[in-house]
mmCIF file of C-alpha atoms in Angstrom:
data_model
loop_
_atom_site.group_PDB
_atom_site.id
_atom_site.type_symbol
_atom_site.label_atom_id
_atom_site.label_comp_id
_atom_site.label_asym_id
_atom_site.label_seq_id
_atom_site.Cartn_x
_atom_site.Cartn_y
_atom_site.Cartn_z
ATOM 1 C CA MET A 27 28.486 -43.350 -16.635
ATOM 2 C CA ILE A 28 28.387 -47.118 -15.431
ATOM 3 C CA ILE A 29 27.465 -46.918 -11.733
ATOM 4 C CA GLY A 30 27.388 -50.588 -11.092
ATOM 5 C CA LYS A 31 27.936 -53.811 -13.023
ATOM 6 C CA PRO A 32 25.244 -56.878 -13.215
ATOM 7 C CA ALA A 33 26.244 -59.616 -10.683
ATOM 8 C CA ASP A 34 27.163 -62.014 -13.616
ATOM 9 C CA GLY A 35 28.325 -59.574 -16.208
ATOM 10 C CA TYR A 36 27.288 -58.241 -19.429
ATOM 11 C CA THR A 37 27.401 -61.245 -21.472
ATOM 12 C CA SER A 38 25.215 -63.199 -19.099
ATOM 13 C CA SER A 39 21.952 -64.786 -20.716
ATOM 14 C CA ALA A 40 20.077 -62.688 -18.391
ATOM 15 C CA LYS A 41 21.657 -59.484 -19.524
ATOM 16 C CA GLN A 42 21.329 -60.487 -23.193
ATOM 17 C CA GLN A 43 17.538 -61.140 -22.666
ATOM 18 C CA TYR A 44 17.227 -57.684 -20.992
ATOM 19 C CA ARG A 45 19.126 -56.065 -23.989
ATOM 20 C CA LYS A 46 16.872 -57.884 -26.355
ATOM 21 C CA SER A 47 13.521 -56.794 -24.575
ATOM 22 C CA VAL A 48 14.496 -53.273 -24.358
ATOM 23 C CA TRP A 49 15.550 -52.924 -28.093
ATOM 24 C CA ASP A 50 12.513 -54.981 -29.289
ATOM 25 C CA PHE A 51 10.518 -52.560 -27.396
ATOM 26 C CA VAL A 52 12.225 -49.501 -29.150
ATOM 27 C CA ALA A 53 11.629 -51.485 -32.455
ATOM 28 C CA ALA A 54 8.026 -51.958 -31.948
ATOM 29 C CA ASN A 55 7.452 -48.327 -30.822
ATOM 30 C CA VAL A 56 9.742 -45.957 -32.931
ATOM 31 C CA ARG A 57 8.559 -45.180 -36.266
ATOM 32 C CA LYS A 58 11.571 -43.880 -38.008
ATOM 33 C CA PRO A 59 13.532 -46.335 -40.100
ATOM 34 C CA ILE A 60 16.424 -48.114 -38.079
ATOM 35 C CA ALA A 61 19.183 -46.636 -40.073
ATOM 36 C CA GLU A 62 17.784 -43.059 -39.403
ATOM 37 C CA ARG A 63 17.410 -43.434 -35.682
ATOM 38 C CA LYS A 64 19.598 -41.314 -33.396
ATOM 39 C CA VAL A 65 20.073 -43.057 -30.089
ATOM 40 C CA ALA A 66 22.142 -41.973 -26.877
ATOM 41 C CA ILE A 67 23.278 -44.866 -24.737
ATOM 42 C CA VAL A 68 25.810 -45.662 -21.805
ATOM 43 C CA ASP A 69 28.558 -48.164 -22.905
ATOM 44 C CA THR A 70 31.805 -49.436 -21.786
ATOM 45 C CA ALA A 71 35.168 -50.132 -23.577
ATOM 46 C CA ALA A 72 33.886 -53.921 -24.288
ATOM 47 C CA ALA A 73 31.054 -52.069 -26.258
ATOM 48 C CA PHE A 74 28.422 -54.635 -25.919
ATOM 49 C CA GLU A 75 25.557 -52.092 -26.333
ATOM 50 C CA THR A 76 27.264 -50.572 -29.439
ATOM 51 C CA LYS A 77 27.933 -54.004 -30.964
ATOM 52 C CA HIS A 78 24.167 -54.925 -30.375
ATOM 53 C CA LEU A 79 22.937 -51.869 -32.196
ATOM 54 C CA LEU A 80 25.254 -52.195 -35.154
ATOM 55 C CA LYS A 81 23.896 -55.707 -35.574
ATOM 56 C CA LEU A 82 20.475 -54.552 -35.476
ATOM 57 C CA GLY A 83 21.185 -51.982 -38.574
ATOM 58 C CA TYR A 84 21.671 -48.808 -36.403
ATOM 59 C CA ALA A 85 24.192 -46.480 -38.275
ATOM 60 C CA ALA A 86 27.391 -45.839 -36.364
ATOM 61 C CA GLU A 87 27.057 -42.001 -36.844
ATOM 62 C CA ASN A 88 23.747 -42.024 -35.315
ATOM 63 C CA ILE A 89 25.015 -43.665 -31.856
ATOM 64 C CA THR A 90 26.093 -41.332 -29.188
ATOM 65 C CA VAL A 91 27.930 -43.166 -26.334
ATOM 66 C CA ILE A 92 28.154 -41.460 -22.846
ATOM 67 C CA ASN A 93 30.455 -42.508 -20.217
ATOM 68 C CA ARG A 94 32.273 -40.445 -17.477
ATOM 69 C CA ASP A 95 35.586 -42.309 -17.632
ATOM 70 C CA PRO A 96 37.671 -41.638 -20.699
ATOM 71 C CA HIS A 97 39.319 -45.082 -20.506
ATOM 72 C CA GLU A 98 36.075 -46.560 -21.273
ATOM 73 C CA PHE A 99 36.413 -45.203 -24.836
ATOM 74 C CA ALA A 100 39.282 -47.470 -25.518
ATOM 75 C CA ASN A 101 38.970 -49.604 -28.839
ATOM 76 C CA ARG A 102 35.655 -48.014 -29.497
ATOM 77 C CA TYR A 103 34.132 -48.573 -32.962
ATOM 78 C CA THR A 104 34.989 -45.680 -35.235
ATOM 79 C CA GLY A 105 32.018 -43.570 -36.380
ATOM 80 C CA THR A 106 30.284 -43.221 -33.174
ATOM 81 C CA GLN A 107 30.002 -40.113 -31.381
ATOM 82 C CA LEU A 108 31.691 -40.179 -28.077
ATOM 83 C CA LEU A 109 30.841 -37.826 -25.086
ATOM 84 C CA CYS A 110 32.654 -37.920 -21.764
ATOM 85 C CA GLY A 111 30.873 -36.902 -18.603
ATOM 86 C CA ASP A 112 28.203 -37.607 -16.249
ATOM 87 C CA VAL A 113 25.389 -38.765 -18.477
ATOM 88 C CA PHE A 114 22.750 -36.484 -17.063
ATOM 89 C CA HIS A 115 25.137 -33.471 -17.083
ATOM 90 C CA VAL A 116 25.945 -34.350 -20.740
ATOM 91 C CA LEU A 117 22.374 -34.681 -21.825
ATOM 92 C CA ARG A 118 21.574 -31.417 -19.965
ATOM 93 C CA ASN A 119 24.121 -29.460 -21.837
ATOM 94 C CA ILE A 120 22.967 -30.482 -25.508
ATOM 95 C CA GLN A 121 21.780 -27.400 -27.098
ATOM 96 C CA GLY A 122 18.186 -26.940 -28.250
ATOM 97 C CA LYS A 123 14.867 -27.236 -26.668
ATOM 98 C CA ARG A 124 14.440 -31.073 -27.663
ATOM 99 C CA LEU A 125 17.236 -33.680 -27.493
ATOM 100 C CA PRO A 126 17.952 -34.988 -30.992
ATOM 101 C CA TYR A 127 17.561 -38.648 -30.168
ATOM 102 C CA CYS A 128 14.610 -40.938 -30.801
ATOM 103 C CA THR A 129 15.870 -43.152 -28.055
ATOM 104 C CA VAL A 130 17.974 -42.625 -24.886
ATOM 105 C CA ASN A 131 18.813 -45.932 -22.777
ATOM 106 C CA LEU A 132 20.199 -45.220 -19.351
ATOM 107 C CA ASP A 133 21.499 -48.524 -18.460
ATOM 108 C CA LEU A 134 23.050 -47.186 -15.221
ATOM 109 C CA CYS A 135 22.975 -50.291 -13.084
ATOM 110 C CA GLY A 136 23.101 -48.042 -10.083
ATOM 111 C CA PRO A 137 21.070 -47.306 -7.179
ATOM 112 C CA TYR A 138 17.729 -45.799 -7.152
ATOM 113 C CA SER A 139 16.866 -42.586 -5.685
ATOM 114 C CA PHE A 140 14.817 -39.548 -5.838
ATOM 115 C CA ALA A 141 17.790 -37.855 -7.260
ATOM 116 C CA LEU A 142 17.790 -40.183 -10.005
ATOM 117 C CA ALA A 143 14.264 -39.919 -10.595
ATOM 118 C CA ARG A 144 14.531 -36.183 -10.947
ATOM 119 C CA ASN A 145 17.321 -36.565 -13.612
ATOM 120 C CA ILE A 146 15.340 -38.972 -15.528
ATOM 121 C CA ARG A 147 12.340 -36.410 -15.615
ATOM 122 C CA THR A 148 14.766 -33.751 -16.836
ATOM 123 C CA VAL A 149 15.735 -36.081 -19.964
ATOM 124 C CA ALA A 150 12.290 -37.232 -20.753
ATOM 125 C CA ALA A 151 11.008 -33.855 -20.719
ATOM 126 C CA ARG A 152 13.228 -32.913 -23.468
ATOM 127 C CA LEU A 153 12.365 -35.855 -25.819
ATOM 128 C CA ARG A 154 10.113 -35.581 -28.719
ATOM 129 C CA PRO A 155 6.694 -37.392 -28.711
ATOM 130 C CA GLY A 156 7.204 -40.863 -30.113
ATOM 131 C CA SER A 157 10.541 -41.213 -28.378
ATOM 132 C CA VAL A 158 11.660 -44.127 -26.023
ATOM 133 C CA ILE A 159 13.389 -43.687 -22.745
ATOM 134 C CA ALA A 160 14.553 -46.742 -20.563
ATOM 135 C CA VAL A 161 16.242 -46.992 -17.471
ATOM 136 C CA THR A 162 18.119 -49.710 -15.430
ATOM 137 C CA MET A 163 18.707 -49.641 -11.827
ATOM 138 C CA TRP A 164 19.455 -51.862 -8.601
ATOM 139 C CA ARG A 165 16.638 -53.415 -7.213
ATOM 140 C CA ARG A 166 18.058 -53.795 -3.783
ATOM 141 C CA SER A 167 18.908 -50.211 -3.126
ATOM 142 C CA MET A 168 16.329 -47.294 -2.750
ATOM 143 C CA GLU A 169 15.250 -44.567 -0.523
ATOM 144 C CA PRO A 170 12.326 -45.137 1.753
ATOM 145 C CA ALA A 171 8.740 -44.891 0.439
ATOM 146 C CA GLY A 172 6.695 -42.033 1.873
ATOM 147 C CA THR A 173 5.745 -39.448 -0.368
ATOM 148 C CA PHE A 174 5.962 -38.737 -4.252
ATOM 149 C CA PRO A 175 8.002 -35.430 -4.823
ATOM 150 C CA ILE A 176 7.422 -36.109 -8.349
ATOM 151 C CA ASP A 177 3.800 -36.493 -9.579
ATOM 152 C CA ARG A 178 2.289 -39.825 -8.323
ATOM 153 C CA PRO A 179 0.727 -41.524 -11.292
ATOM 154 C CA PRO A 180 -2.962 -42.182 -11.278
ATOM 155 C CA SER A 181 -3.408 -45.904 -10.705
ATOM 156 C CA ALA A 182 -5.976 -46.146 -13.398
ATOM 157 C CA ARG A 183 -3.726 -44.582 -15.961
ATOM 158 C CA LEU A 184 -0.953 -46.943 -14.874
ATOM 159 C CA ILE A 185 -3.075 -50.034 -15.392
ATOM 160 C CA GLN A 186 -4.466 -48.682 -18.746
ATOM 161 C CA ILE A 187 -0.729 -48.234 -19.910
ATOM 162 C CA THR A 188 0.594 -51.543 -18.792
ATOM 163 C CA GLY A 189 -2.458 -53.549 -19.522
ATOM 164 C CA ARG A 190 -1.821 -55.401 -15.957
ATOM 165 C CA ALA A 191 -4.425 -55.691 -13.526
ATOM 166 C CA ASP A 192 -1.715 -56.365 -10.916
ATOM 167 C CA THR A 193 -0.073 -52.993 -11.523
ATOM 168 C CA PRO A 194 0.352 -51.356 -8.163
ATOM 169 C CA ILE A 195 -2.194 -48.974 -7.046
ATOM 170 C CA ASP A 196 -1.911 -47.970 -3.272
ATOM 171 C CA LEU A 197 0.850 -47.613 -0.752
ATOM 172 C CA PRO A 198 2.255 -49.505 1.010
ATOM 173 C CA CYS A 199 3.647 -51.449 -1.823
ATOM 174 C CA THR A 200 6.725 -53.596 -2.667
ATOM 175 C CA LYS A 201 9.950 -52.211 -3.571
ATOM 176 C CA ASP A 202 9.749 -53.166 -7.201
ATOM 177 C CA GLN A 203 6.302 -51.795 -7.145
ATOM 178 C CA TRP A 204 7.357 -48.482 -5.740
ATOM 179 C CA ARG A 205 10.156 -48.336 -8.272
ATOM 180 C CA LEU A 206 7.433 -48.683 -11.166
ATOM 181 C CA LEU A 207 5.126 -46.047 -9.741
ATOM 182 C CA TYR A 208 7.898 -43.594 -8.995
ATOM 183 C CA THR A 209 9.828 -43.978 -12.277
ATOM 184 C CA ALA A 210 6.641 -43.932 -14.314
ATOM 185 C CA GLY A 211 5.939 -40.547 -12.536
ATOM 186 C CA ALA A 212 9.501 -39.419 -13.456
ATOM 187 C CA PHE A 213 8.908 -40.013 -16.966
ATOM 188 C CA GLY A 214 5.641 -37.985 -16.758
ATOM 189 C CA ILE A 215 2.669 -40.203 -16.338
ATOM 190 C CA ASN A 216 0.495 -38.162 -18.810
ATOM 191 C CA ARG A 217 3.129 -38.556 -21.402
ATOM 192 C CA ILE A 218 3.551 -42.264 -21.432
ATOM 193 C CA ASP A 219 1.839 -43.804 -24.170
ATOM 194 C CA ARG A 220 3.245 -47.409 -23.731
ATOM 195 C CA LEU A 221 5.529 -49.010 -20.857
ATOM 196 C CA ARG A 222 7.236 -51.977 -20.481
ATOM 197 C CA TYR A 223 9.228 -53.291 -17.387
ATOM 198 C CA GLY A 224 10.830 -56.218 -15.936
ATOM 199 C CA MET A 225 13.489 -57.679 -13.759
ATOM 200 C CA TYR A 226 16.779 -59.537 -14.263
ATOM 201 C CA ASN A 227 19.238 -60.737 -11.462
ATOM 202 C CA LYS A 228 19.310 -57.775 -9.151
ATOM 203 C CA MET A 229 18.318 -55.269 -11.872
ATOM 204 C CA PHE A 230 14.870 -53.498 -12.477
ATOM 205 C CA TRP A 231 14.270 -51.995 -15.795
ATOM 206 C CA ILE A 232 11.433 -49.740 -17.397
ATOM 207 C CA ALA A 233 11.017 -48.314 -20.754
ATOM 208 C CA ALA A 234 8.143 -46.193 -22.244
ATOM 209 C CA ARG A 235 7.306 -44.528 -25.328
ATOM 210 C CA LEU A 236 6.296 -40.905 -24.770
ATOM 211 C CA ARG A 237 3.438 -38.852 -26.124
#
């Protein structure tokens, strides 16, 4: 499910730097050997994410690619698992209490909303301790700030996780700060062990290792 696309494409230097930042975070925070790591990603027919993972040493059979458009599976690398459908619906219907992945990268490039945060929380709740979850969304689109339907993360805890004194504490705050607070709350603030976030072009991304 690719909701939107970065303004200057998937091969831009900004996108490549984002991709490196996210998977460097995964490498530093997932203990399992890279050839044994099972991951779920959103990708297109161009397979930029899949190619990047194969170059890093991930085994094709351990890469699950999800997209709601079957045409996006054309010319896909053989050996990867392909699941067609809405990414949250697909993950919700995988059997078992826990998802089998050590990393789920939801590079959606879509609008930010409370519904998205609820879906994120559903996925995060099923990941095992030590797993990493990452999300990308538009910076320009969000619902109005007012309340936290999902648990608002204690400010001291967020500062402890990020190690940044400028981590947002109280409302009102900027849109990017709101996204950070709200998405961290969606991950489950008490489950977050480490967290990293950043911006590129019109996108905001956040990644966390879960307890």
